[in-house]
Backbone as JSON, one array per atom type, in Angstrom:
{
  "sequence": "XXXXXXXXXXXXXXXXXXXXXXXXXXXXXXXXXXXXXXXXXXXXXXXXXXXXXXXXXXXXXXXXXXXXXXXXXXXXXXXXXXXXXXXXXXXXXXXXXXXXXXXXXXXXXXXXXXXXXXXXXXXXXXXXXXXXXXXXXXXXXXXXXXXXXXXXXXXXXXXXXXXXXXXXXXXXXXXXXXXXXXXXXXXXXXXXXXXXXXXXXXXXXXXXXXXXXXXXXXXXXXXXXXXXXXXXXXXXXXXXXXX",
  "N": [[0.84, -1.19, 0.0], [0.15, 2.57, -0.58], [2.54, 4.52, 1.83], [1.52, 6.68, 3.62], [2.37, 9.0, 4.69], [4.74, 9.42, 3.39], [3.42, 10.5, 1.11], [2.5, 12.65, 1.71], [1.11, 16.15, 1.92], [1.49, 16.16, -0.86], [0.04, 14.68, -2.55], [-2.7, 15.61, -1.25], [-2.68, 18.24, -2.73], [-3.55, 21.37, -2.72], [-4.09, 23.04, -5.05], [-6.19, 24.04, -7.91], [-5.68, 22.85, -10.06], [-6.78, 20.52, -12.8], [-5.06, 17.88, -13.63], [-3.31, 15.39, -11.69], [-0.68, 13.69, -11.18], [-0.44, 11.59, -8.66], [3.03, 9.44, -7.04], [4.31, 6.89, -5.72], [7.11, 4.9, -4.3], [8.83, 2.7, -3.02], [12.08, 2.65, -1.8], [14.98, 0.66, -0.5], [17.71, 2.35, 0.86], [19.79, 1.37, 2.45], [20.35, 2.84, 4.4], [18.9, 3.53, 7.51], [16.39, 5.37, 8.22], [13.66, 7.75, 10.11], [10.98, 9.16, 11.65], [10.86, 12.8, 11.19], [10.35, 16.25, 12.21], [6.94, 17.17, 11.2], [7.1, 15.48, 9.31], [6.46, 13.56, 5.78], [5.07, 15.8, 4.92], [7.29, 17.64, 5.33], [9.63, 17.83, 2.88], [7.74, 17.23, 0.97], [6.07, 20.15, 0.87], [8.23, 21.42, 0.45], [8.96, 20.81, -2.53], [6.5, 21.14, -3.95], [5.92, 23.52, -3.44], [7.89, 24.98, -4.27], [7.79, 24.13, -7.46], [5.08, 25.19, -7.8], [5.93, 28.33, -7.58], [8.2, 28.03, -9.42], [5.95, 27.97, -11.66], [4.68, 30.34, -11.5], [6.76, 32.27, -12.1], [7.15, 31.52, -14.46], [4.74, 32.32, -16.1], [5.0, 34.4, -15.75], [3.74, 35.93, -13.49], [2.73, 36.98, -10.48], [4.11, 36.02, -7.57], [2.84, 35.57, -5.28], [-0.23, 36.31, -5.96], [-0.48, 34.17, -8.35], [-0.72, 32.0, -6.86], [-2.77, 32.32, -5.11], [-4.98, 32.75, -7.07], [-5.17, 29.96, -8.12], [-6.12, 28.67, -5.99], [-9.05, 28.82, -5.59], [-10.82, 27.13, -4.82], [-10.04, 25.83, -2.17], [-10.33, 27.15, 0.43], [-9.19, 27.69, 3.05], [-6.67, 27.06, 2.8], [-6.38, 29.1, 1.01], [-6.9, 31.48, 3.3], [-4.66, 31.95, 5.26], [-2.9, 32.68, 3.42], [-3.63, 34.76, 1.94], [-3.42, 36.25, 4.48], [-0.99, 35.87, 5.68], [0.55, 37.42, 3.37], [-0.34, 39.53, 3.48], [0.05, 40.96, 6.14], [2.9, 41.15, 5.77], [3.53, 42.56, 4.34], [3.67, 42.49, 1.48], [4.63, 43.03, -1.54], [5.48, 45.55, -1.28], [7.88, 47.86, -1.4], [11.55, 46.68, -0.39], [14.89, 46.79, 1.73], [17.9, 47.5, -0.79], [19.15, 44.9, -2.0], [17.32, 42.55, -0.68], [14.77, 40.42, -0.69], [11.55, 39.08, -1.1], [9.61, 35.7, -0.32], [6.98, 33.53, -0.65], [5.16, 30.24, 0.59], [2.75, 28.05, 0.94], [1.11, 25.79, 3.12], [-1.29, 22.28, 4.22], [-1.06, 20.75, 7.0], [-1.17, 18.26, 9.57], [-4.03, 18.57, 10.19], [-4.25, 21.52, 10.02], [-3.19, 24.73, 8.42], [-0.7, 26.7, 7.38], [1.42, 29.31, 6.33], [3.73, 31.15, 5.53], [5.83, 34.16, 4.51], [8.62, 34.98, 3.63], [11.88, 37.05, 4.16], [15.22, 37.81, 2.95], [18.53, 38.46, 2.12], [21.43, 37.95, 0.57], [24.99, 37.16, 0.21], [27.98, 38.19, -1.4], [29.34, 35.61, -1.28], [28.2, 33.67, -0.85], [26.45, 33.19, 1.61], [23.5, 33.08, 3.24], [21.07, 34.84, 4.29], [17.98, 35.35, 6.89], [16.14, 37.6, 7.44], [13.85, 38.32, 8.14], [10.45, 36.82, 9.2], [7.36, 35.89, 8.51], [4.67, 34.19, 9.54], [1.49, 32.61, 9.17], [-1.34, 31.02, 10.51], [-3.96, 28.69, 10.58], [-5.09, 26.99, 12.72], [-7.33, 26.41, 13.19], [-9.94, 26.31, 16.14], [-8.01, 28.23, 18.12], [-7.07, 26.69, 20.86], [-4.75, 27.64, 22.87], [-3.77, 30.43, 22.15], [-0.7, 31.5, 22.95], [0.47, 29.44, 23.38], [0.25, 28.58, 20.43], [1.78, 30.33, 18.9], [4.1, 29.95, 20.4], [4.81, 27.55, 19.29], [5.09, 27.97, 16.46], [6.7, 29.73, 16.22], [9.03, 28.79, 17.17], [8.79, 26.49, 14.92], [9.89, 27.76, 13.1], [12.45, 28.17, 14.03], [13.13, 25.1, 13.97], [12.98, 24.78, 11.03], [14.86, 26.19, 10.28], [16.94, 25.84, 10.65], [17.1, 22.91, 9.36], [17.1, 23.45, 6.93], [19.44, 24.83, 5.81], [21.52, 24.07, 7.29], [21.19, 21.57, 7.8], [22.56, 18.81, 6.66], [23.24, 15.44, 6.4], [26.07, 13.07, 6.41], [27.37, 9.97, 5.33], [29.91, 8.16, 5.85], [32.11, 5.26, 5.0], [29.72, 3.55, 5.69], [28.76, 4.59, 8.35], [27.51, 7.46, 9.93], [28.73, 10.33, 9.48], [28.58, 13.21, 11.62], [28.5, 14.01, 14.5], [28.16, 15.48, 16.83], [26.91, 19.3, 17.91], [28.99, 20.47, 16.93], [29.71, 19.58, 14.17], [27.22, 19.18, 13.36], [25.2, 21.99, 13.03], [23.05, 23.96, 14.88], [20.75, 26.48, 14.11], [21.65, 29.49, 15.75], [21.5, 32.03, 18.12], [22.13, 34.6, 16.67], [21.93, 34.41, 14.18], [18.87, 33.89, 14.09], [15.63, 35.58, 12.51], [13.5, 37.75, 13.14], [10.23, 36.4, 13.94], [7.21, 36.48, 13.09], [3.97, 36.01, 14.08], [0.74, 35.22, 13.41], [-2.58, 34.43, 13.82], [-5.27, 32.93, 12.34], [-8.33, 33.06, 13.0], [-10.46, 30.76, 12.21], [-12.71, 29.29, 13.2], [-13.58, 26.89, 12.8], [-12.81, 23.15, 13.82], [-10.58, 22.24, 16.28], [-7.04, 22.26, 15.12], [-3.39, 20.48, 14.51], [-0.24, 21.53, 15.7], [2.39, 21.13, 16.51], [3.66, 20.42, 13.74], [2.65, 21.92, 11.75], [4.12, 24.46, 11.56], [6.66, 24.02, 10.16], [6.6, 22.8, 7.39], [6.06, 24.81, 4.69], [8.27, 27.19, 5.39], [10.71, 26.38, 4.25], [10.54, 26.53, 1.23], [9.7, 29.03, 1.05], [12.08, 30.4, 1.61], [13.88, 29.85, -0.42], [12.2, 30.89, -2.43], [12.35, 32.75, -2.12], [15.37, 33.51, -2.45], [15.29, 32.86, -5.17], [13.65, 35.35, -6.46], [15.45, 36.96, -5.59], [18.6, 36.69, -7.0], [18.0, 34.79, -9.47], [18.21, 32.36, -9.16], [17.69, 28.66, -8.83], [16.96, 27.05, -5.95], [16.89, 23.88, -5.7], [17.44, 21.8, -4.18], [17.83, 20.27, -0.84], [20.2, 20.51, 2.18], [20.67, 24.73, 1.69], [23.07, 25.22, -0.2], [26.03, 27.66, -0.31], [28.14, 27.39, -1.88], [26.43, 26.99, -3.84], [25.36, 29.6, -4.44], [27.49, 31.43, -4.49], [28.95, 33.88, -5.97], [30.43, 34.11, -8.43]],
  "CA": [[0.0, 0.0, 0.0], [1.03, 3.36, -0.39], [2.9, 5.32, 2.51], [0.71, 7.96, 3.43], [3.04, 9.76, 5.32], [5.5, 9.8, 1.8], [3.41, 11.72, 0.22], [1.47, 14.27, 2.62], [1.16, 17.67, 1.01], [1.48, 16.44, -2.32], [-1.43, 13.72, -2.94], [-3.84, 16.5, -1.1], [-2.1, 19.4, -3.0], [-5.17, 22.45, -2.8], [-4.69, 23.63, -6.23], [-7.33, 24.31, -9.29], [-4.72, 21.9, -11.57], [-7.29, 19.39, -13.31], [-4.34, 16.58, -13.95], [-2.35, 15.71, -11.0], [-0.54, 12.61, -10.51], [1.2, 11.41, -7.74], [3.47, 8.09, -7.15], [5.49, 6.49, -4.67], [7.53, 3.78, -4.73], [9.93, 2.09, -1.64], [13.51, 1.86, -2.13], [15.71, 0.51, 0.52], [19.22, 2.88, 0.49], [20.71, 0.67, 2.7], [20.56, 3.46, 5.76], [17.74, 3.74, 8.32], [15.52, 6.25, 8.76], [12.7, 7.9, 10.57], [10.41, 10.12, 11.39], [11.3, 14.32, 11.71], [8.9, 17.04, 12.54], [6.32, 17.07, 9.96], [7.52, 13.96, 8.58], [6.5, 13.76, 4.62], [4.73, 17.65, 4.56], [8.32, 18.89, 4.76], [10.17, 17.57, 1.85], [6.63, 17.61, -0.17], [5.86, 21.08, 0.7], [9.38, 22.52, -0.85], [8.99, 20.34, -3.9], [5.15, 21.51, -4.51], [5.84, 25.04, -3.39], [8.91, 25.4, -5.67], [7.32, 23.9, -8.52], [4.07, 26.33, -8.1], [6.77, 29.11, -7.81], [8.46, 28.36, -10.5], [5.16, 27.94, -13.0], [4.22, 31.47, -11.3], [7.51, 32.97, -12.96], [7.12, 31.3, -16.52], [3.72, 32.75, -16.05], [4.62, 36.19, -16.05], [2.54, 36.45, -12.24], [3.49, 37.54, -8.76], [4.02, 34.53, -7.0], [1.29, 35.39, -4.42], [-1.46, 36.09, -6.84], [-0.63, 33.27, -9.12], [-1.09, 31.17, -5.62], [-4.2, 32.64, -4.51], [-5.73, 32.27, -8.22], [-5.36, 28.5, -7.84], [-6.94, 28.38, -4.65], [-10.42, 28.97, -5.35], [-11.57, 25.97, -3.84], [-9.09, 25.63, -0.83], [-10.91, 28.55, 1.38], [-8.19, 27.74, 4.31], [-5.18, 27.79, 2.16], [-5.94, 30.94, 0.72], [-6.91, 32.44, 3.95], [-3.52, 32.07, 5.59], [-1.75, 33.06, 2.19], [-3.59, 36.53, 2.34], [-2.56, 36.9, 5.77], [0.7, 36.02, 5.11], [0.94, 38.55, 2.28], [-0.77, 41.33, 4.04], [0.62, 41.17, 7.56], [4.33, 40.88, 5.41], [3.71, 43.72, 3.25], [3.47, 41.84, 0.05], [4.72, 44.14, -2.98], [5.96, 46.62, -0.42], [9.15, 48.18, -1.67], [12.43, 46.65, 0.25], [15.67, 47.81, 1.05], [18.73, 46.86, -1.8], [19.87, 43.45, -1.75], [16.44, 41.78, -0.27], [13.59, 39.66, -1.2], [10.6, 38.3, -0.27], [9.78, 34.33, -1.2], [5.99, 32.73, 0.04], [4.78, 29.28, 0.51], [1.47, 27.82, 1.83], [0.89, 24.03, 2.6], [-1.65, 22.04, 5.04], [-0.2, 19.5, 7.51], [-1.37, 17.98, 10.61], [-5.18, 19.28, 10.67], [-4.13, 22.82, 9.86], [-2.64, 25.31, 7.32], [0.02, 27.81, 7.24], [1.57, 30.01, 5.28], [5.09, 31.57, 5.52], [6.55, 34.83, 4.1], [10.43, 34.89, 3.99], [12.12, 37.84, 3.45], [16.19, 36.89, 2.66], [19.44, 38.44, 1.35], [22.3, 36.74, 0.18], [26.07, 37.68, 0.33], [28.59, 37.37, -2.28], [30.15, 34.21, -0.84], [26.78, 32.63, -0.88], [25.86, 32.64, 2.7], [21.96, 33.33, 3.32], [20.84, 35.67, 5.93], [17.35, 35.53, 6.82], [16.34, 38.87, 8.25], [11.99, 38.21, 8.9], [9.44, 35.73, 8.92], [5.94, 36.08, 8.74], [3.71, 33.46, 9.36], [-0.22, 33.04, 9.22], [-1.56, 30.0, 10.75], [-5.42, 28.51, 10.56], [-5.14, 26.18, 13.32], [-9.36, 26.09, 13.89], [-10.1, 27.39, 17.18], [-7.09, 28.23, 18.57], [-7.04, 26.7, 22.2], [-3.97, 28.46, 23.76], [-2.93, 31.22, 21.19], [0.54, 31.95, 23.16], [1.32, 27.86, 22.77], [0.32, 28.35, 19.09], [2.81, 31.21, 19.2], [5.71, 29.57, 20.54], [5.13, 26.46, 18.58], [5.13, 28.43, 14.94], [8.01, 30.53, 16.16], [10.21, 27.24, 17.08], [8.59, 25.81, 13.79], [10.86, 28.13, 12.01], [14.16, 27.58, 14.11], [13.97, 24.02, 13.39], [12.87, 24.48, 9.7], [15.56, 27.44, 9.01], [18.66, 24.65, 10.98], [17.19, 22.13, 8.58], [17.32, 24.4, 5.55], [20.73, 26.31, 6.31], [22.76, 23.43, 8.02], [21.19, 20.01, 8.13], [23.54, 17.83, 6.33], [23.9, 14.14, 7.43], [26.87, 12.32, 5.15], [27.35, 9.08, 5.49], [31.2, 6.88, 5.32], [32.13, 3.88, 5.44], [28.52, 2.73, 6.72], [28.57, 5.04, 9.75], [27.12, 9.03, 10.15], [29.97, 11.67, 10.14], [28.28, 14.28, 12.17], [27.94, 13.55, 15.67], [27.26, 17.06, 17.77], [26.67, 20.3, 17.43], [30.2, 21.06, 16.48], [29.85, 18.98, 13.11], [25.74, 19.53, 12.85], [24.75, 22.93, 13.74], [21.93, 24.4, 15.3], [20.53, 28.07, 14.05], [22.32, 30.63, 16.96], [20.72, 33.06, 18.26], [22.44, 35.57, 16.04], [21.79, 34.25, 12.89], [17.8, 33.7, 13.84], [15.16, 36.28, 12.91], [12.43, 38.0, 13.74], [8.93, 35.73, 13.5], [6.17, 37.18, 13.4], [3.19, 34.8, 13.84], [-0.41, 35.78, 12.94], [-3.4, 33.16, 13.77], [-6.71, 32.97, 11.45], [-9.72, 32.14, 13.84], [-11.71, 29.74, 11.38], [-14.19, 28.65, 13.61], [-13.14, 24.99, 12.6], [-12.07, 22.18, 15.05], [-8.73, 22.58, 16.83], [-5.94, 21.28, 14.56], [-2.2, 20.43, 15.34], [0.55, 23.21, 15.86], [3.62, 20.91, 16.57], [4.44, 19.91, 13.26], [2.85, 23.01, 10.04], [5.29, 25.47, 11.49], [7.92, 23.75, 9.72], [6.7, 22.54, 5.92], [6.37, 26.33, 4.45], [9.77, 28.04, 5.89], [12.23, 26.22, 3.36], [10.48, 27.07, 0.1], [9.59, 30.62, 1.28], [13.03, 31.09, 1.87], [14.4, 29.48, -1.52], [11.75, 31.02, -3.34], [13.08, 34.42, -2.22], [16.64, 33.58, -2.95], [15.2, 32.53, -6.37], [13.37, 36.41, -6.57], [17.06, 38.04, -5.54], [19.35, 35.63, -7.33], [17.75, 34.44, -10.32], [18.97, 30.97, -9.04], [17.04, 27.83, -7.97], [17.45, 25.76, -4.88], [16.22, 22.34, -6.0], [18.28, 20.67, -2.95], [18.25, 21.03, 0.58], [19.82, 21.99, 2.72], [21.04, 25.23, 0.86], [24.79, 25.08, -0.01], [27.29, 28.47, -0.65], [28.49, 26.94, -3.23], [25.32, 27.07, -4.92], [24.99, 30.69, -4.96], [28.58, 32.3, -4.82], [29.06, 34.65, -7.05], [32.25, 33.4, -9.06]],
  "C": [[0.88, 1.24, 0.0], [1.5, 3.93, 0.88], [2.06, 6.81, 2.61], [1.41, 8.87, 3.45], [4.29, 10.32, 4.74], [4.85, 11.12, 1.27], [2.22, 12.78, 0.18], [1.95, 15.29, 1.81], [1.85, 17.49, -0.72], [0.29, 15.68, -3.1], [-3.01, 14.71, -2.28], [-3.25, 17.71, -1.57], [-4.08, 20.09, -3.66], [-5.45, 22.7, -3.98], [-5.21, 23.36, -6.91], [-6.71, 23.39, -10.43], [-5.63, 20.33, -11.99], [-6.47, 17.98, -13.35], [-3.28, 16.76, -13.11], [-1.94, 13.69, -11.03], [0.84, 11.93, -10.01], [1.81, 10.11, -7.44], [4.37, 8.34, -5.98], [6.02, 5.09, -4.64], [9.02, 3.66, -3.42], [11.2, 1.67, -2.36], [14.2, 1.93, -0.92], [17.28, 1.34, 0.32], [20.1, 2.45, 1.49], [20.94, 1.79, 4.3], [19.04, 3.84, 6.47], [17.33, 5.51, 8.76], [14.05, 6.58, 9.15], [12.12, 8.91, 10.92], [10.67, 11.46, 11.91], [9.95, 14.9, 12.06], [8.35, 17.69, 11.27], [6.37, 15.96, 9.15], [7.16, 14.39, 7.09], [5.84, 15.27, 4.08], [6.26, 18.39, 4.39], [8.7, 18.71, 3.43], [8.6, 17.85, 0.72], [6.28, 19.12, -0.28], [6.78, 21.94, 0.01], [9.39, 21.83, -2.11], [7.88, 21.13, -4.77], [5.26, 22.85, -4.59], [6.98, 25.42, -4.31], [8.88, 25.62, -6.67], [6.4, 25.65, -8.61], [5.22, 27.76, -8.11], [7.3, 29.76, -9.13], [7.29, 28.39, -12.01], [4.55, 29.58, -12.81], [5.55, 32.43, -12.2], [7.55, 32.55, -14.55], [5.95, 31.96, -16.66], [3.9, 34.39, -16.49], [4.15, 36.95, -14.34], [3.5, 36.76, -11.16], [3.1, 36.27, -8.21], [2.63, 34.3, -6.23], [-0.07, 35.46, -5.23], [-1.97, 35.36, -7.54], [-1.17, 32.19, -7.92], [-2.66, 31.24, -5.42], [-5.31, 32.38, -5.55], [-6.13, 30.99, -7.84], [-6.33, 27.86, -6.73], [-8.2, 28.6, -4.01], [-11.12, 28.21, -4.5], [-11.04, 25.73, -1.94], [-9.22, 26.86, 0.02], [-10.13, 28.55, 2.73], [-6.96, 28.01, 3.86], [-5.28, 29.14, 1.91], [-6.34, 32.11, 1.67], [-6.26, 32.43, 4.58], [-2.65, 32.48, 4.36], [-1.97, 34.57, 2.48], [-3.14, 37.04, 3.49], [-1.42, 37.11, 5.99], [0.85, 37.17, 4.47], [0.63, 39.36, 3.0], [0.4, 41.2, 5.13], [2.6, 41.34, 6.97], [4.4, 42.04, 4.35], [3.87, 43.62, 2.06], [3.55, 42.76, -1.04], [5.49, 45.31, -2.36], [7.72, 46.96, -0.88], [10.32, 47.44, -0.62], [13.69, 46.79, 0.45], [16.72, 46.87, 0.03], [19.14, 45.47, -1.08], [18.82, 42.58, -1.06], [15.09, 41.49, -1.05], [12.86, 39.09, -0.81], [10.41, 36.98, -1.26], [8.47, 34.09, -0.05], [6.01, 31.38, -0.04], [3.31, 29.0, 1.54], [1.6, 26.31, 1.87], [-0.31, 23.84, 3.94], [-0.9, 20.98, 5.23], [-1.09, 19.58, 8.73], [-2.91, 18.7, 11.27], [-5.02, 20.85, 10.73], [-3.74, 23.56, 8.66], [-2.08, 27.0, 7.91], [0.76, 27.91, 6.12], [2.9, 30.77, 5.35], [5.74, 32.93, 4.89], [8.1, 34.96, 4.42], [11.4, 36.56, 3.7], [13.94, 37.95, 3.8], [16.99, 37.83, 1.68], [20.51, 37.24, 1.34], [23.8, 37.26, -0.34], [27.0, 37.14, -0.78], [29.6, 36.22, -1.96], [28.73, 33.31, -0.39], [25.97, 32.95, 0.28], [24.65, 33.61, 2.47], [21.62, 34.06, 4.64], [18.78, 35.9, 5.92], [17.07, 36.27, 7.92], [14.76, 39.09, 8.96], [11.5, 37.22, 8.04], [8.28, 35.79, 9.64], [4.86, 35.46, 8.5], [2.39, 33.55, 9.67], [-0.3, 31.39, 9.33], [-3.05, 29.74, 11.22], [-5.83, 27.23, 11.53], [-6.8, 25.62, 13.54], [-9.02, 27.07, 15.22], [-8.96, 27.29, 18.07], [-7.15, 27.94, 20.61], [-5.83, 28.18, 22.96], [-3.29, 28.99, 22.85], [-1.34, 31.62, 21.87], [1.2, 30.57, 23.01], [1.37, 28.1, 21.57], [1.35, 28.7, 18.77], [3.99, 30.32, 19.05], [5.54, 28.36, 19.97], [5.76, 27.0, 17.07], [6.81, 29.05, 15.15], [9.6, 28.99, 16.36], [10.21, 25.99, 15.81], [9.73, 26.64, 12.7], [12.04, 28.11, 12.58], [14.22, 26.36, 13.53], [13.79, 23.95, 11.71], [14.38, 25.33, 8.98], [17.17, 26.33, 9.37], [18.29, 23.97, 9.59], [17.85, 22.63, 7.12], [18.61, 24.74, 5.06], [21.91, 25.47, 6.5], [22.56, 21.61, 7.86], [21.39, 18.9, 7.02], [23.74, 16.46, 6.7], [24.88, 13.31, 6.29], [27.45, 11.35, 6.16], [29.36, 8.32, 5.08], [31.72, 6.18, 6.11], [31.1, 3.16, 6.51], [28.21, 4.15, 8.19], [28.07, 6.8, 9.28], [28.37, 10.13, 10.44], [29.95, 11.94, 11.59], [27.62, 13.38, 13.47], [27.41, 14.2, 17.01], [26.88, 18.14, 17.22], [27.7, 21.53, 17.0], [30.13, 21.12, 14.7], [28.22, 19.01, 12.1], [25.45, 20.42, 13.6], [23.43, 23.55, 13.76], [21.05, 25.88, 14.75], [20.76, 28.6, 15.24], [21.43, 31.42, 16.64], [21.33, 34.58, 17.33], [22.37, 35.76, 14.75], [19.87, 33.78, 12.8], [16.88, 35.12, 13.88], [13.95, 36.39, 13.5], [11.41, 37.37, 13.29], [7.83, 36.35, 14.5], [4.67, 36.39, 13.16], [1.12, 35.83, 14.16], [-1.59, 34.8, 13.0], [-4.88, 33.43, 13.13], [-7.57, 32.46, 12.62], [-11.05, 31.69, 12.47], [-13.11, 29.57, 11.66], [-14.29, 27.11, 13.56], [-12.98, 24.19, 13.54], [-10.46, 22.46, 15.11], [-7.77, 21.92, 15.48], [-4.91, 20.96, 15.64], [-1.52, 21.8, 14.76], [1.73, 22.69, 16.19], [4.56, 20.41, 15.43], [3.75, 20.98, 11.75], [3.6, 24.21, 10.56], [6.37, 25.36, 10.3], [7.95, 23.63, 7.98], [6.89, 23.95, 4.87], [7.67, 27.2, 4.89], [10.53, 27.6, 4.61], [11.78, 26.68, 1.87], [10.05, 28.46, 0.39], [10.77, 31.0, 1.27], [13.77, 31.09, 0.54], [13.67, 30.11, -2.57], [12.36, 33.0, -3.36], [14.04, 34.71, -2.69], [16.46, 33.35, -4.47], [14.48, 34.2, -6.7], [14.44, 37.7, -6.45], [17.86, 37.67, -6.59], [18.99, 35.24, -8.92], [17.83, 32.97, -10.39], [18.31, 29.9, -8.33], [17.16, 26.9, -7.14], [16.63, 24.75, -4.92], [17.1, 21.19, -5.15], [18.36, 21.03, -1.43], [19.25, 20.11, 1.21], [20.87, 22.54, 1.42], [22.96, 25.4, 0.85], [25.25, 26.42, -0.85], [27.07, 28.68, -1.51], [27.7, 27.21, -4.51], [25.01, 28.49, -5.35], [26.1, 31.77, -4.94], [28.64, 33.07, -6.21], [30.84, 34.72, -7.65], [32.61, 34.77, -10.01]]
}
């Protein structure tokens, strides 16, 4: 049977696209693994949100509008997208050298939405300077838990994004602390700014859609500065030095 949990946020993808089809298929690579936070919404949400990204620039459209088009039907997605956009100033002039990059996905009985806004230095490295999420949890029991869940949904999404590396030799895991796998510091994390939709819906969860939206919001920005697409995580230098 299929893996559900493969291919969350892409087998319920919201958009208006008549012909979708999705596959999965088990291959053993010989190293064990298991489940992160969000489990298959992360990796599906930067594939889906990339894609829609990039069909919003062959398009001609503003990423957010081409989004929100699509999302006639999906009346929760697109009411964390507008929030996102508004509350983030969406179109809003910013200063030289920055960019904004969205994403929306649902996960875990909920839906959020992400604004990124992201320069990028000529030796590659990525600085993300705000993040402005919109989250449709249903009726938000304890809005200051929601809070500090969304806001810790983007430390661990921006480590994953930024740093999380695992390489493998001779059978065994390199990286074994936080010398060799690093954490996002407090000096390199910014400001999140978290925004909650009251639906009216049943409660969702809040410990695991912080996280699917952050990495293509952030890549889609570096792809709005840059011209350059991050089709790999996490993001490497290398990939965007300016030679």
């Amino acid at each position: 049977t299929v893996d559900a949990w493969a291919v969350a946020a892409a087998a319920d993808m919201p958009y208006d696209i008549p012909n979708i089809l999705v596959e999965w298929k088990e291959k053993d690579f010989g190293v064990p693994v298991g489940f992160w936070r969000s489990v298959g919404s992360s990796q599906n949400a930067f594939v889906v949100e990339s894609f829609i990204d990039e069909c919003a620039h062959a398009a001609g459209k503003d990423p957010f509008e081409y989004r929100r088009a699509l999302l006639g039907k999906a009346r929760r997605h697109r009411g964390v997208l507008e929030l996102a956009a508004q509350k983030a100033s969406w179109g809003a002039p910013l200063p030289a050298g920055r960019a904004r990059g969205i994403a929306v996905a649902f996960s875990y009985g909920s839906y959020a939405a992400h604004v990124a806004e992201v320069s990028v230095d000529p030796e590659g490295s990525v600085r993300v300077h705000r993040v402005v999420c919109a989250i449709d949890c249903g009726f938000a029991v304890n809005p200051d838990q929601v809070k500090a869940q969304m806001e810790g949904g983007v430390v661990y999404a921006l480590t994953a994004a930024l740093y999380g590396e695992i390489t493998i030799e001779n059978g065994r895991v390199k990286q074994s602390n936080f010398h060799d796998y690093p954490m996002l510091r407090i000096d390199a994390a910014p400001p999140v700014e978290v925004h909650i939709l009251d639906s009216g819906e049943a409660p969702g969860g809040i410990g695991e859609p912080g996280v699917p939206t952050v990495a293509p919001a952030v890549t889609n920005a570096i792809f709005a500065l840059t011209g350059k697409r991050i089709r790999r995580l996490p993001i490497r230098p290398d990939d965007l030095r300016r030679r």
